[in-house]
Coordinates of C-alpha atoms and ligand atoms in Angstrom, one line a residue:
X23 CA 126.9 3.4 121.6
X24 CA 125.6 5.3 118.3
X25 CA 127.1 3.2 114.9
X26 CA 126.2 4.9 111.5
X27 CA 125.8 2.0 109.1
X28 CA 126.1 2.7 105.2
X29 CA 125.1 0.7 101.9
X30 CA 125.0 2.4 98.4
X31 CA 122.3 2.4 95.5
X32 CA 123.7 1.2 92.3
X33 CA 123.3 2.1 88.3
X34 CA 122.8 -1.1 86.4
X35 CA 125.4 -0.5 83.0
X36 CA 124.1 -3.7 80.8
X37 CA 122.3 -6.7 81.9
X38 CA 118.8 -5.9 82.7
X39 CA 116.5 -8.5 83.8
X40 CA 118.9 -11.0 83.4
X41 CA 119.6 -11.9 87.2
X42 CA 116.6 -14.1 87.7
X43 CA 117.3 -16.0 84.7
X44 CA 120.8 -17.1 86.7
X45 CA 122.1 -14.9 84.0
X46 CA 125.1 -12.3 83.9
X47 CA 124.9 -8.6 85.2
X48 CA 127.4 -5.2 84.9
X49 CA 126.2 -2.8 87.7
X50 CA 128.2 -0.6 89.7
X51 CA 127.4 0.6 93.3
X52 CA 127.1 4.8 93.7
X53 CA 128.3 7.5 96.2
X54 CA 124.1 8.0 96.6
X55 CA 123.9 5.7 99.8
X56 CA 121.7 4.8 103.1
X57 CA 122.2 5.8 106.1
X58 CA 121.7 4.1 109.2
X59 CA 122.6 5.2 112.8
X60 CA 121.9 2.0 115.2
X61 CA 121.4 3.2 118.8
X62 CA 120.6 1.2 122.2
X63 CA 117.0 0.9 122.9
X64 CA 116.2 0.5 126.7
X65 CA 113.0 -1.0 125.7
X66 CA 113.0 -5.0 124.8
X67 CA 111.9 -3.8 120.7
X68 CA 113.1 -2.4 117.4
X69 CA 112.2 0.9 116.6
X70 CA 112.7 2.7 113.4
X71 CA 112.4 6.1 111.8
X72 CA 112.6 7.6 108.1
X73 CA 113.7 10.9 108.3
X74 CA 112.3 10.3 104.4
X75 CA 108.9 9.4 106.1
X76 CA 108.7 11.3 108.9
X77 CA 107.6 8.4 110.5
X78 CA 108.7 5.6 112.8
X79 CA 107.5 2.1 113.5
X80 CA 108.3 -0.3 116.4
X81 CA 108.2 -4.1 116.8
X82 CA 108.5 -6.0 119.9
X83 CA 111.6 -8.6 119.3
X84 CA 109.4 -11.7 120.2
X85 CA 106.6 -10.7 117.2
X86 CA 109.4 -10.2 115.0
X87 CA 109.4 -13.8 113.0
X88 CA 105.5 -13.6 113.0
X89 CA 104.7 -10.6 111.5
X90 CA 103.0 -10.2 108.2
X91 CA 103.5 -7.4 105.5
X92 CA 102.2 -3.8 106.4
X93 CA 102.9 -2.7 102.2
X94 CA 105.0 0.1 103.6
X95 CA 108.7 1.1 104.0
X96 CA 108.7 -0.7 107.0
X97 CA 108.5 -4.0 105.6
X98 CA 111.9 -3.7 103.8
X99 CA 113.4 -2.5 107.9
X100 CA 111.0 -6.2 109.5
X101 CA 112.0 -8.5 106.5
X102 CA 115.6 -8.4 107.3
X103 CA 115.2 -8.5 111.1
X104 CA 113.1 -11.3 110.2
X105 CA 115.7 -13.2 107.8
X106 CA 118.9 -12.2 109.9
X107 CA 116.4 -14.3 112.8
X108 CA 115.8 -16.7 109.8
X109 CA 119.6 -17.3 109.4
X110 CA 120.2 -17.8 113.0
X111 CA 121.6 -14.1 113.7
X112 CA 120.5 -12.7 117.5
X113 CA 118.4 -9.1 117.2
X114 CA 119.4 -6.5 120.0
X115 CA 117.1 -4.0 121.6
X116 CA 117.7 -1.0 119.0
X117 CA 116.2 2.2 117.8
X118 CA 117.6 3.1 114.3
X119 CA 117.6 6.1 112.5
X120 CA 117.4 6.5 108.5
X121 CA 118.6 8.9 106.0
X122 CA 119.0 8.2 102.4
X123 CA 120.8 10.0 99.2
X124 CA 119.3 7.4 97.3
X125 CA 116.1 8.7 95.3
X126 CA 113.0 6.3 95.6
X127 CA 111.2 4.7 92.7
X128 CA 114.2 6.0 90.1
X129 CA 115.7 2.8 89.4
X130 CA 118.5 3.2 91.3
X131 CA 117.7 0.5 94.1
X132 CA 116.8 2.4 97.1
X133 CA 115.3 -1.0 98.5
X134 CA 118.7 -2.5 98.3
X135 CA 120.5 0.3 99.6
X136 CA 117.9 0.2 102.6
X137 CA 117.6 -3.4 102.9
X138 CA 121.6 -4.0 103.5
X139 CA 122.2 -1.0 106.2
X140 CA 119.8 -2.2 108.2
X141 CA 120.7 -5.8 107.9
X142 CA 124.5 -4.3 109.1
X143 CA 122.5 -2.1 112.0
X144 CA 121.2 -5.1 113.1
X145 CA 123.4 -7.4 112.9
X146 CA 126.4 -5.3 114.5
X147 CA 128.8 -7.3 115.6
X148 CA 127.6 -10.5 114.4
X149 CA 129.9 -11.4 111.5
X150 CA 127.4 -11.7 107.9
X151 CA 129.6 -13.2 105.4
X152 CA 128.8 -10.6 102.6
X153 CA 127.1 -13.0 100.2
X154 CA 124.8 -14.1 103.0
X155 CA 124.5 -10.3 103.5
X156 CA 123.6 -10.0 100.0
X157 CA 121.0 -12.9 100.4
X158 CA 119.7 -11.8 103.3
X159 CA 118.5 -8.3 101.9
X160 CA 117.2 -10.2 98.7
X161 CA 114.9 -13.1 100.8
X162 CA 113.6 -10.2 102.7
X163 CA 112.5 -8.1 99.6
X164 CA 111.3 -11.7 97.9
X165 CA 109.6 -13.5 101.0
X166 CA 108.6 -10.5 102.6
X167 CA 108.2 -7.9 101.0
X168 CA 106.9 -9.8 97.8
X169 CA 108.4 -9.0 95.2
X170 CA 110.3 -11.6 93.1
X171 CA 113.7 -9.6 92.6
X172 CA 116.8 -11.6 91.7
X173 CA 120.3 -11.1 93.7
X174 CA 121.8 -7.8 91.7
X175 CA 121.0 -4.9 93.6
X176 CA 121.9 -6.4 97.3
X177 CA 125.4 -7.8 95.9
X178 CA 126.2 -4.4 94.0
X179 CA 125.4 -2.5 97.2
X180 CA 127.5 -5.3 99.1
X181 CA 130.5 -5.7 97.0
X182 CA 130.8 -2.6 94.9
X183 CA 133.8 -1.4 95.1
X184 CA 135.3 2.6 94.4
X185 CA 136.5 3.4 90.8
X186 CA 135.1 0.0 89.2
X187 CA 131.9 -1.8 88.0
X188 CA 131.4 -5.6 88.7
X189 CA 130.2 -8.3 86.4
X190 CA 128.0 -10.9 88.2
X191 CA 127.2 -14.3 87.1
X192 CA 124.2 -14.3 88.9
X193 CA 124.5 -18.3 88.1
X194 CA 127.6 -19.1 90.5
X195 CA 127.5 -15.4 92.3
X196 CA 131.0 -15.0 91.2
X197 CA 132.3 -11.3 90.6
X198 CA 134.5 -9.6 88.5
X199 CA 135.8 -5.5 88.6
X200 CA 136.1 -4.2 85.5
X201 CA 136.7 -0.2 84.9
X202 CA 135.4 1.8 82.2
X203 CA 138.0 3.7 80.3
X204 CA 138.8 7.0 81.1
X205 CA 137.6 9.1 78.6
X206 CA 133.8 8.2 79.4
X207 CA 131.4 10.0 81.9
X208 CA 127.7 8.4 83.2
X209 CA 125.1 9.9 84.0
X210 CA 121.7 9.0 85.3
X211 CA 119.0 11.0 83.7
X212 CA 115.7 10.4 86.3
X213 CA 112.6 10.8 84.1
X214 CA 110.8 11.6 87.4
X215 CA 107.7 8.4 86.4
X216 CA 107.3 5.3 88.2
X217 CA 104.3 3.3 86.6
X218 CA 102.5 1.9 89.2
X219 CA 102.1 -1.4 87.0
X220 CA 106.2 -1.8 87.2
X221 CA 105.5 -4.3 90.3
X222 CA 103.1 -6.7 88.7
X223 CA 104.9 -5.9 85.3
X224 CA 107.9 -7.4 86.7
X225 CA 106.6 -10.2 88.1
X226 CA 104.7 -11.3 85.1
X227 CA 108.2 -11.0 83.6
X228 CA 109.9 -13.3 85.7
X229 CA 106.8 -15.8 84.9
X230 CA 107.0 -15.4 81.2
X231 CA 110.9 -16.5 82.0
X232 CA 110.2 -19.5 83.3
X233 CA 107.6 -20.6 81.1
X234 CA 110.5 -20.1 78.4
X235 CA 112.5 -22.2 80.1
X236 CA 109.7 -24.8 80.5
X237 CA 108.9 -25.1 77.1
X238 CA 112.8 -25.2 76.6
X239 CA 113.4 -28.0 78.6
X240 CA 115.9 -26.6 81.1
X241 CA 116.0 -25.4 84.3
X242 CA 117.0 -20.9 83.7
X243 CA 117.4 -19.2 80.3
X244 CA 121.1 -19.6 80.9
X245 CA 121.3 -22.8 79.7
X246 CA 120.1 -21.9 76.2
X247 CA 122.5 -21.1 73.8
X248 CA 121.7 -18.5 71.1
X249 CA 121.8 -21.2 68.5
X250 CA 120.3 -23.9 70.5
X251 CA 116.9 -20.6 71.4
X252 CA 117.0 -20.1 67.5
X253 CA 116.4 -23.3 66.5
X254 CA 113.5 -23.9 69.0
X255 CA 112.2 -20.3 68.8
X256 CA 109.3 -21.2 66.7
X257 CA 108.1 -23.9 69.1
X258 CA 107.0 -21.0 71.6
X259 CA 104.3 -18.1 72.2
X260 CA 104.9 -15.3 71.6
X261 CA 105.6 -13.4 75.0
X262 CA 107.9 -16.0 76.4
X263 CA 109.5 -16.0 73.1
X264 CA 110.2 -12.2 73.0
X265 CA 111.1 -12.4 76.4
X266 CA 113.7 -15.2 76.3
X267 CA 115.2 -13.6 73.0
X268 CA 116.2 -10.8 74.9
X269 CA 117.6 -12.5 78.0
X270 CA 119.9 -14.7 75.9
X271 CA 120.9 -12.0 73.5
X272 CA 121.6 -9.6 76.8
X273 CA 123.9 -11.9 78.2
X274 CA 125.8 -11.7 74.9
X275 CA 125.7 -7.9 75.5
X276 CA 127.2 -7.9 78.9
X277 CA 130.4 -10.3 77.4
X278 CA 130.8 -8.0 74.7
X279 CA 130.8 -4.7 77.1
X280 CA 132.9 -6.4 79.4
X281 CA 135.6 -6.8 76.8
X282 CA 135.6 -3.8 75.4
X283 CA 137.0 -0.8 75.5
X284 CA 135.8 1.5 73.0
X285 CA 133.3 4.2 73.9
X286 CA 131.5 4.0 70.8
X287 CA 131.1 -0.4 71.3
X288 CA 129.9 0.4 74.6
X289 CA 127.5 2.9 73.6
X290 CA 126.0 0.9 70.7
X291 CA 125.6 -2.4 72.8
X292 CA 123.8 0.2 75.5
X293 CA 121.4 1.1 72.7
X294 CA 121.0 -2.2 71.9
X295 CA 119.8 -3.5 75.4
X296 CA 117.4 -0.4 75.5
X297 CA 115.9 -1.5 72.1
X298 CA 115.4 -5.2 73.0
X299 CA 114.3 -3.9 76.6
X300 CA 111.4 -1.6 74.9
X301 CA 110.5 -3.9 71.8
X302 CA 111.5 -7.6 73.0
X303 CA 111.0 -7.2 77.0
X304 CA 108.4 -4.2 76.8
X305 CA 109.2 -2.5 80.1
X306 CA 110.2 0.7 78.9
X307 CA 107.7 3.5 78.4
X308 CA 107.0 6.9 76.4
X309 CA 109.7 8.7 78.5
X310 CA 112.2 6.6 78.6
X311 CA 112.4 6.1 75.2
X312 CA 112.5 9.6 74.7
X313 CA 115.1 10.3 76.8
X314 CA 117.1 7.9 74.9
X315 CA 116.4 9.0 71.6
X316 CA 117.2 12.3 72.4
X317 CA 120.2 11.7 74.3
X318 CA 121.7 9.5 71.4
X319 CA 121.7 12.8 69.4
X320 CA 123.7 15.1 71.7
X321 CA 127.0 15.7 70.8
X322 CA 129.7 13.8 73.2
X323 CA 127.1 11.0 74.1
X324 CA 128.3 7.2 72.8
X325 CA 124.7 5.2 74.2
X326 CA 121.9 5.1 76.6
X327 CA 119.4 2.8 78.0
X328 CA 116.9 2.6 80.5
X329 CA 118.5 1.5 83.8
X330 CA 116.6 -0.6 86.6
X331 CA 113.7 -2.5 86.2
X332 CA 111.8 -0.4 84.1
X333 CA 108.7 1.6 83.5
X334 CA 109.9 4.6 84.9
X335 CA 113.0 5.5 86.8
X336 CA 116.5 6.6 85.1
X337 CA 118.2 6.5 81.9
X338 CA 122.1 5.7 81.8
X339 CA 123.8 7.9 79.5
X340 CA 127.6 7.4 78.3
X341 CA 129.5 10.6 77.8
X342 CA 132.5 11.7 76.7
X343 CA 134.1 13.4 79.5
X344 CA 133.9 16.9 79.4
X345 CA 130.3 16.8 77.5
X346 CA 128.4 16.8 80.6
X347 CA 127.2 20.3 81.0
X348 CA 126.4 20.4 77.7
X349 CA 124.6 17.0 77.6
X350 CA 122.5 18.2 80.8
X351 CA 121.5 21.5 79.5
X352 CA 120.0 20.0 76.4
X353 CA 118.2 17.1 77.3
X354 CA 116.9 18.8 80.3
X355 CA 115.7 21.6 77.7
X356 CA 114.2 18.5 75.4
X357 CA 112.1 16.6 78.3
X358 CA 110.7 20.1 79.6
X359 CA 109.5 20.9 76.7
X360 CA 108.0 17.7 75.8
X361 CA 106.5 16.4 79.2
X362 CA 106.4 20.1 81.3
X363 CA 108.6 18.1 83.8
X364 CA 112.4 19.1 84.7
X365 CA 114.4 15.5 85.2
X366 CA 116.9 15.0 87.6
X367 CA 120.2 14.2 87.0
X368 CA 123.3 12.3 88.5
X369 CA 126.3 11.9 87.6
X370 CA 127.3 8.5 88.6
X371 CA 130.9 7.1 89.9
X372 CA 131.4 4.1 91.4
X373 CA 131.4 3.6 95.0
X374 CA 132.8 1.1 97.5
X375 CA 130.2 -1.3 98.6
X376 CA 128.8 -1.1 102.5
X377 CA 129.8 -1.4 105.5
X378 CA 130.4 0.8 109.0
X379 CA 131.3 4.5 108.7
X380 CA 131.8 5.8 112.2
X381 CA 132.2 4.7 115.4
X382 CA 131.9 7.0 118.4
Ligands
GLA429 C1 115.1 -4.7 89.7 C2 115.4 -5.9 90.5 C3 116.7 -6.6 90.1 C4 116.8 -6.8 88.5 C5 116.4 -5.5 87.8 C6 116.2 -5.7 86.3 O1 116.1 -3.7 90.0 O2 115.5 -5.6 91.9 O3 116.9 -7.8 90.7 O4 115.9 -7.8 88.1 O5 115.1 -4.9 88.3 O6 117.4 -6.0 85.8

């Protein structure tokens, strides 16, 4: 029997590269998902196509916990066959199919989105309670895939939920839905550049973290109060110091944007994060700053800010409702002009999380 598997991408509102410091997060999961159709395979294997790709791979079930990286798409599809194996979940004979919405290399998490429907293709009937789902997706992309993500984009795409965003204390993985009020529109503004440094880039970020925290004297940047990081602020370098300023001060942010209401608060504590992202935690780029400075000049738009990990990928943009034509038109206009290339753009609404779609 064919199943058809889905798991979402996700816009990131406020909170950026705060979920490896066991800090707080605001994302909210999208109606661009993955798509995966999870078939019988007569042979004793797993085989796998991107329609994306045009290209399939297949692993015998016995190599499966020895194989190594190939530094392809694949490895996100192996990884989690590998971790559900880790976990103690059984792998069936399958062939799966998949399709994606989700654009690659925009920020939007098109890993995660690929990483948990195939972790529920696989798994099939095997109950995953959903944090171990969203584990699962992230050890794979960590372990196996090698790149030191923290827990946000597997939980958004596992617990997102239609109509509302979700904070995340990435600390004690607890969850909260909050919903943006109703006059405000988002939309994702893809600058159509992915830096091929954003890999290394990030994971000299998450070093710089925990040398912070080092030199602090405690175990994540969540355990340093703004007043406590002030005092000892001089004590440190000057990377891990920029760096750790703008984790503990982005935390701040997501409170205050959790508890507010007003477009114009939510805007300005979006244009915040970007600043501090581009001049504190340097991962934004020409582009992206451009995109922001010029949306934060169109009529009907409260904030933006790079979303994601950075060095590429989308801004978020928060709009009065009713502005978005207008808004598109003009910045589309703008970024043309300035860099010859047309950006895509999204408009974003929150999505339930993942799960099964059909059964036939
Ligand atoms: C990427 C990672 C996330 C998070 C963001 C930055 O999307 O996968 O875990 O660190 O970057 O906030």
């Amino acid at each position: 029997m064919t199943r058809t598997f889905r798991a979402p991408g996700r816009v990131n509102l406020i909170g950026e590269h705060t979920d490896y410091n066991q800090g707080l997060v605001l994302p909210m999961a999208l109606d661009l998902a993955t798509f995966v159709e999870s078939a019988p395979n007569s042979a004793p294997s797993l085989k796998v196509h991107s329609e994306h790709y045009r290209e399939s791979r297949e692993w015998q079930l016995k190599t499966i916990p020895r194989l190594e990286p190939a530094g392809d798409w694949g490895d996100y599809v192996a990884g989690v066959a590998r971790e559900l194996l880790r976990a103690g979940y059984r792998l069936e004979p399958r062939s799966l199919s998949i399709r994606s919405t989700v654009p690659e290399g925009a920020g939007l998490s098109s890993s995660a989105a690929l990483e948990i429907s195939c972790a529920l293709a696989l798994a099939l009937d095997q109950p995953v309670p959903p944090l171990e789902l969203a584990q699962i997706g992230q050890r794979a992309e960590v372990e196996f895939v090698g790149l030191p993500c923290g827990i946000m984009d597997q939980y958004v795409s596992v617990f997102g939920r239609e109509g509302s965003a979700l904070v995340i204390d990435c600390r004690n993985l607890e969850r909260k839905y909050v919903t943006l009020p109703s006059e405000v529109s988002i939309l994702a503004v893809n600058s159509m550049v992915k830096h091929s440094l954003s890999q290394s880039a990030y994971r000299q970020r998450t070093e710089e973290c925990a040398d912070a925290a080092r030199r602090l004297g405690v175990s994540s940047l969540r355990d340093v109060s703004p007043s406590a990081f002030e005092a000892a602020a001089v004590t440190l370098p000057e990377a891990p110091r920029k760096r750790a300023r703008h984790v503990i001060e982005e935390n701040g942010r997501v409170v205050r944007f959790a508890a507010s209401t007003d477009p114009w608060e939510l805007g300005s504590l979006l244009v915040e994060s970007h600043r501090s992202l581009q001049r504190l935690y340097e991962v934004s780029c020409e582009e992206l700053d451009f995109l922001v400075d010029t949306a934060v000049e169109i009529e009907g738009v409260f904030g933006a800010r790079v979303t994601g990990g950075g060095f590429g990928g989308c801004t978020i943009n928060l709009i009065r409702a009713g502005c978005e034509a207008g808004f598109s038109e003009t910045i589309e206009c703008a970024y043309q002009a300035r860099f010859g290339v047309s950006p895509r753009i999204y408009r974003c609404r929150a999505a339930a999380g993942a799960g099964e779609i059909t059964t036939s």
